[in-house]
PDB file of C-alpha atoms in Angstrom:
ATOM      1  CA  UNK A   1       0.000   0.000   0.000  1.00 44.00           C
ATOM      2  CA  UNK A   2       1.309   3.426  -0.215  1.00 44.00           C
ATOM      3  CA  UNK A   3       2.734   5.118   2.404  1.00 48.00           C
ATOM      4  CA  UNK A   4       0.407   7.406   3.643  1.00 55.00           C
ATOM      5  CA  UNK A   5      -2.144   4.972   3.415  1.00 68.00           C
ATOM      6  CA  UNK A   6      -1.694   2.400   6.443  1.00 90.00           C
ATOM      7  CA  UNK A   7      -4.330   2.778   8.828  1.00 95.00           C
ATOM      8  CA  UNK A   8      -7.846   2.179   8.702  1.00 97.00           C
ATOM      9  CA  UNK A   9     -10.525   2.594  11.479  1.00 97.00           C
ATOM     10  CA  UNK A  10     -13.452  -0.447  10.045  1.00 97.00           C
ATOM     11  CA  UNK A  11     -16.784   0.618  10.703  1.00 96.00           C
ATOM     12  CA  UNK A  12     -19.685  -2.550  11.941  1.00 96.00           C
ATOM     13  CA  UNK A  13     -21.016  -2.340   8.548  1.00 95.00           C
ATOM     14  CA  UNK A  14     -17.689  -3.284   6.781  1.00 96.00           C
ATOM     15  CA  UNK A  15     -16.989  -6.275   9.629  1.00 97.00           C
ATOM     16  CA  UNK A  16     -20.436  -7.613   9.029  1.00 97.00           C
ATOM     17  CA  UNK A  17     -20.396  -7.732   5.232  1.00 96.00           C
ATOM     18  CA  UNK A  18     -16.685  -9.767   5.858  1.00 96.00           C
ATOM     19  CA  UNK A  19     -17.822 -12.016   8.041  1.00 97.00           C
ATOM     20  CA  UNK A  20     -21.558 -12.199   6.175  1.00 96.00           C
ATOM     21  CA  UNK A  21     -20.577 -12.294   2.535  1.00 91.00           C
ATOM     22  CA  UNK A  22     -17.259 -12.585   0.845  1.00 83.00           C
ATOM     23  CA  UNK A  23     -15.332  -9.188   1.428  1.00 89.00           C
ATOM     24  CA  UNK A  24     -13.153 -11.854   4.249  1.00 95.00           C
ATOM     25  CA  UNK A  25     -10.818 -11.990   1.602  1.00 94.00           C
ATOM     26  CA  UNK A  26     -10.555  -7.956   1.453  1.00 95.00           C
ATOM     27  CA  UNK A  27      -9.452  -7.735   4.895  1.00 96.00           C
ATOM     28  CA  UNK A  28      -6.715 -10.529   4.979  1.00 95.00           C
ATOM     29  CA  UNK A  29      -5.459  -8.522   1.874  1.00 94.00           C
ATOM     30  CA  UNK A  30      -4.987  -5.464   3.492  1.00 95.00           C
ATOM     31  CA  UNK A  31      -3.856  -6.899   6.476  1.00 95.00           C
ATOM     32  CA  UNK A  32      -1.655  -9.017   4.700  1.00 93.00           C
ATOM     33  CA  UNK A  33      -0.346  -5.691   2.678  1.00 90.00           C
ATOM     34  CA  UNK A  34       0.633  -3.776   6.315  1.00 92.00           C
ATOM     35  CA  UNK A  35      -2.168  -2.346   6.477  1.00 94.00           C
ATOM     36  CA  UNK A  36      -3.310  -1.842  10.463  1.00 97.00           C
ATOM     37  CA  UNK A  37      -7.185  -2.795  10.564  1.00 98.00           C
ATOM     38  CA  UNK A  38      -8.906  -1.104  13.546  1.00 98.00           C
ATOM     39  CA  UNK A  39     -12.364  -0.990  15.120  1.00 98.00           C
ATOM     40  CA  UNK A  40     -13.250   0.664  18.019  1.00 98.00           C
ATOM     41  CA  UNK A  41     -14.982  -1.728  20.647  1.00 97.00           C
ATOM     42  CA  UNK A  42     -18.662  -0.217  20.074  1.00 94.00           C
ATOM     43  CA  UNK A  43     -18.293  -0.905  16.105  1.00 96.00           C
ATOM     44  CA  UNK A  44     -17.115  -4.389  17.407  1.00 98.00           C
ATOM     45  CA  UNK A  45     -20.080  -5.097  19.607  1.00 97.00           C
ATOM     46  CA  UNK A  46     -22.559  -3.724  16.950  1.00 96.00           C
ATOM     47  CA  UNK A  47     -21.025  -6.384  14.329  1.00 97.00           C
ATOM     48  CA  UNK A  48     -21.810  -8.990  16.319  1.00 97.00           C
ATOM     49  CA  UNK A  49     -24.982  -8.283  17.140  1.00 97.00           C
ATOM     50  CA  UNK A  50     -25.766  -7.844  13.264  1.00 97.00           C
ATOM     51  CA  UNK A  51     -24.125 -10.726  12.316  1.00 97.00           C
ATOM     52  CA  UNK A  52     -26.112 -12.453  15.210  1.00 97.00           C
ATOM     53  CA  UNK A  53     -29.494 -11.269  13.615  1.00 97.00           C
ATOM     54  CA  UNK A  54     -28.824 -11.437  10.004  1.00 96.00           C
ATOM     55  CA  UNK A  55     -26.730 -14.819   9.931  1.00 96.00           C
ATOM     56  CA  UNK A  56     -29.630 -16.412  12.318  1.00 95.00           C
ATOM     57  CA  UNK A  57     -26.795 -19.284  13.616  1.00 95.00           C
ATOM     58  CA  UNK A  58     -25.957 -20.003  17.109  1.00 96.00           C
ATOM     59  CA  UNK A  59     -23.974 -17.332  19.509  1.00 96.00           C
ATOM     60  CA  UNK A  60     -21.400 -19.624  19.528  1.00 97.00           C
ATOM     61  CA  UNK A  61     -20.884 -19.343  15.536  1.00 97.00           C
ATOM     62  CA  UNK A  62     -21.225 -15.504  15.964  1.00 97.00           C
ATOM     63  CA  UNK A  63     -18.459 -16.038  18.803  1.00 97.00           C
ATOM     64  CA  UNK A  64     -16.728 -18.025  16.112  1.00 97.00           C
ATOM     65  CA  UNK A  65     -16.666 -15.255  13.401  1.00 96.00           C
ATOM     66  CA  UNK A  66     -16.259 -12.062  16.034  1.00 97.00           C
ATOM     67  CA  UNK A  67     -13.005 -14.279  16.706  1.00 97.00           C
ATOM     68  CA  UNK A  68     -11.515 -14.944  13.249  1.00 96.00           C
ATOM     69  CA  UNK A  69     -12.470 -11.003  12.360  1.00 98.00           C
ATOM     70  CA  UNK A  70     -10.416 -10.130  15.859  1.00 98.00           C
ATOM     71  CA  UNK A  71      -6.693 -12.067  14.197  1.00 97.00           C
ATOM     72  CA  UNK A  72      -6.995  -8.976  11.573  1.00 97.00           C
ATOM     73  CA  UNK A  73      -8.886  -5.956  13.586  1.00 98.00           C
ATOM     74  CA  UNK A  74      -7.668  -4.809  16.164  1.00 98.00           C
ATOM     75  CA  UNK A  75     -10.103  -2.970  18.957  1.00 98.00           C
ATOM     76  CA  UNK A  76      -9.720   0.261  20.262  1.00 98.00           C
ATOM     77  CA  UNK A  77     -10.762   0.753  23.532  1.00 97.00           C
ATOM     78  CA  UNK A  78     -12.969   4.228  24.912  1.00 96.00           C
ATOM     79  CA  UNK A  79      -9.790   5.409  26.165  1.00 96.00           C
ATOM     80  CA  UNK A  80      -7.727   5.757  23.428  1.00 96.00           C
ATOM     81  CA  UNK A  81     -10.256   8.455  21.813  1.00 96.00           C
ATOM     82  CA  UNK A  82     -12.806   9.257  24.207  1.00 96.00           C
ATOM     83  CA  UNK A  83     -11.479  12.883  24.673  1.00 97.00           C
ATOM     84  CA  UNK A  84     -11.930  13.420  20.544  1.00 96.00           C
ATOM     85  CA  UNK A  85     -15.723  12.727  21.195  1.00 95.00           C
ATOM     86  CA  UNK A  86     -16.758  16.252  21.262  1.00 96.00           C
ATOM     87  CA  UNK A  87     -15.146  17.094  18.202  1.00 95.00           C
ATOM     88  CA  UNK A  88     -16.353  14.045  16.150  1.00 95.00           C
ATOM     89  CA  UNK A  89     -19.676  14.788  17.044  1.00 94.00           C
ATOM     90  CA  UNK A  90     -19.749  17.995  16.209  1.00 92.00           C
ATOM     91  CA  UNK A  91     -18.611  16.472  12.385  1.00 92.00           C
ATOM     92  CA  UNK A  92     -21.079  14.562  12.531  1.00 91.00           C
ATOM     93  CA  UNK A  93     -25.266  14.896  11.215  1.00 88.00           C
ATOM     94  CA  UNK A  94     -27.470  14.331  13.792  1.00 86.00           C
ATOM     95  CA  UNK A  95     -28.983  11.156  12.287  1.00 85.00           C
ATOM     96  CA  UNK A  96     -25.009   9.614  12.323  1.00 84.00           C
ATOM     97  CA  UNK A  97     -24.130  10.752  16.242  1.00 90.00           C
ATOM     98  CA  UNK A  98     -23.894   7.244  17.345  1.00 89.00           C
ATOM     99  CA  UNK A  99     -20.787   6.370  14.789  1.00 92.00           C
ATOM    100  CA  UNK A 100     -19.129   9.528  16.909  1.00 95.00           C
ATOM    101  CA  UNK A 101     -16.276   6.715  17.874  1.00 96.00           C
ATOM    102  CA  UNK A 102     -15.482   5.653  14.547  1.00 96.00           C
ATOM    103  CA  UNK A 103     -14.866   9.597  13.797  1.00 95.00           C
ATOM    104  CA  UNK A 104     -13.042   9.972  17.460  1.00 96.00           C
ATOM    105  CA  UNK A 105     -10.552   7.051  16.868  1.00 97.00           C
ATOM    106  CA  UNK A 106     -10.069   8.034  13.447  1.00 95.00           C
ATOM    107  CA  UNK A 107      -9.289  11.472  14.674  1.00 95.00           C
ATOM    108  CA  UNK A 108      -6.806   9.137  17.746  1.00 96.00           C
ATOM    109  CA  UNK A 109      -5.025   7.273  15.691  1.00 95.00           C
ATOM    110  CA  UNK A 110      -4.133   9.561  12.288  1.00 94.00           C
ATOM    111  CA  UNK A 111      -6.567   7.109  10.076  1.00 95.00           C
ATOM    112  CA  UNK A 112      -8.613   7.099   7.322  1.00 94.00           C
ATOM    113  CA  UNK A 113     -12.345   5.563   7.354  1.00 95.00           C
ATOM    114  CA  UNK A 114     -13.210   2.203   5.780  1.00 96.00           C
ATOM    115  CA  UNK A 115     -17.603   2.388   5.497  1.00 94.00           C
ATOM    116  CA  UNK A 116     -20.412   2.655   3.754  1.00 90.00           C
ATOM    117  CA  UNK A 117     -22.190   4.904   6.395  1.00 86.00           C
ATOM    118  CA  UNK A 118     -22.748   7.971   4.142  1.00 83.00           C
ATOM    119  CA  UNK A 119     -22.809   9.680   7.178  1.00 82.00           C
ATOM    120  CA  UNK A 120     -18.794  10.313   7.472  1.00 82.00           C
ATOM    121  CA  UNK A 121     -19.385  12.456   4.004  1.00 77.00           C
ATOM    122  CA  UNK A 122     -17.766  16.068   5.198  1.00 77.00           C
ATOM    123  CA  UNK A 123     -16.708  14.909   8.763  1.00 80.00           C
ATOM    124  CA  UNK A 124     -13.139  15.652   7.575  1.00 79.00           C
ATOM    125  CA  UNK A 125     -11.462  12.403   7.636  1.00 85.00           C
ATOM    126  CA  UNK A 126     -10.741  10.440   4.285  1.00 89.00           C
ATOM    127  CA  UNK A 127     -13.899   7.837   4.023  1.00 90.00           C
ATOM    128  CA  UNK A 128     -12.879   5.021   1.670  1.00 93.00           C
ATOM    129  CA  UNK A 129     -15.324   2.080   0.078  1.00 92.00           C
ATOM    130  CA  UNK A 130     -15.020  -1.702   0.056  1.00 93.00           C
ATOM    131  CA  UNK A 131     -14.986  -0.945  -3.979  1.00 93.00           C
ATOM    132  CA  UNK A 132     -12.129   1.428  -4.112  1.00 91.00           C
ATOM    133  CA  UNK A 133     -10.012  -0.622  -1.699  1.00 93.00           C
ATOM    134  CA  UNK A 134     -10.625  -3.508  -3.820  1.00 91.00           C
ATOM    135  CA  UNK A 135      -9.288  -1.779  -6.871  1.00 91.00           C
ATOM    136  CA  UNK A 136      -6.150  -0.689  -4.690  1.00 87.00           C
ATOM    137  CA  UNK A 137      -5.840  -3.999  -3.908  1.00 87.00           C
ATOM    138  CA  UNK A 138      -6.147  -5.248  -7.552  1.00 84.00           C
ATOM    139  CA  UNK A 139      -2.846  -2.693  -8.290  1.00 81.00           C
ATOM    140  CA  UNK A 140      -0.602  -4.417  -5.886  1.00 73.00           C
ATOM    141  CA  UNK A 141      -1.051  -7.802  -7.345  1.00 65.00           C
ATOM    142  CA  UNK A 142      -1.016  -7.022 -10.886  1.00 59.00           C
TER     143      UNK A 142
END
């Protein structure tokens, strides 16, 4: 990847289409490619309770996924960007306030956005799709 792009704070909806459909393989990549993968623990707890209700299987295979997702996310705990709160929230629409930590660890950590949460349009931190990272992907291994 290129240098100034190394860090990525994963929103739930990213995490649950990985671990729901077949954008796994995205993440390894990335991973794979230096790329540090974080999630702060509230986007963490939100995937599994999506992929809890839209998978319909057991905890224990939600347990199961949360776990492989966890060898290539990392999670960010409250007090690495609890103090950027205010700020993120005042980026933020009042429709998207609850993503505020995705905003505030962005803001922590010096990272860009991976989502499809239209809702980080104009909060000031670079928001990037599954589709665009796929084609940066694509450019390493050709």
């Amino acid at each position: 990847m290129r240098d100034d792009f190394n860090r990525l704070v994963v929103d739930a909806n990213i995490m649950a289409s990985a671990l729901l459909g077949s954008s796994f393989v995205l993440l390894l990549q990335l991973f794979e490619n230096g790329v540090m993968l974080m999630a702060p623990v509230h986007q963490i707890a939100e995937t599994w309770i999506v992929v809890a209700r839209e998978s319909g299987q057991s905890p224990e295979w939600t347990d199961t996924q949360m776990q492989r997702l966890l060898t290539v996310v990392r999670p960010l705990g409250p007090a690495l960007f609890n103090r950027y709160e205010h700020s993120a929230r005042l980026r933020l629409h009042a429709r998207g306030q609850l993503d505020w930590p995705v905003i505030a660890a962005a803001m922590a950590t010096d990272a860009d956005v991976w989502s499809h949460d239209k809702d980080f349009v104009g909060s000031g931190a670079p928001v990037w799709s599954t589709r665009v990272l796929r084609r940066q992907v694509e450019t390493l291994d050709a």
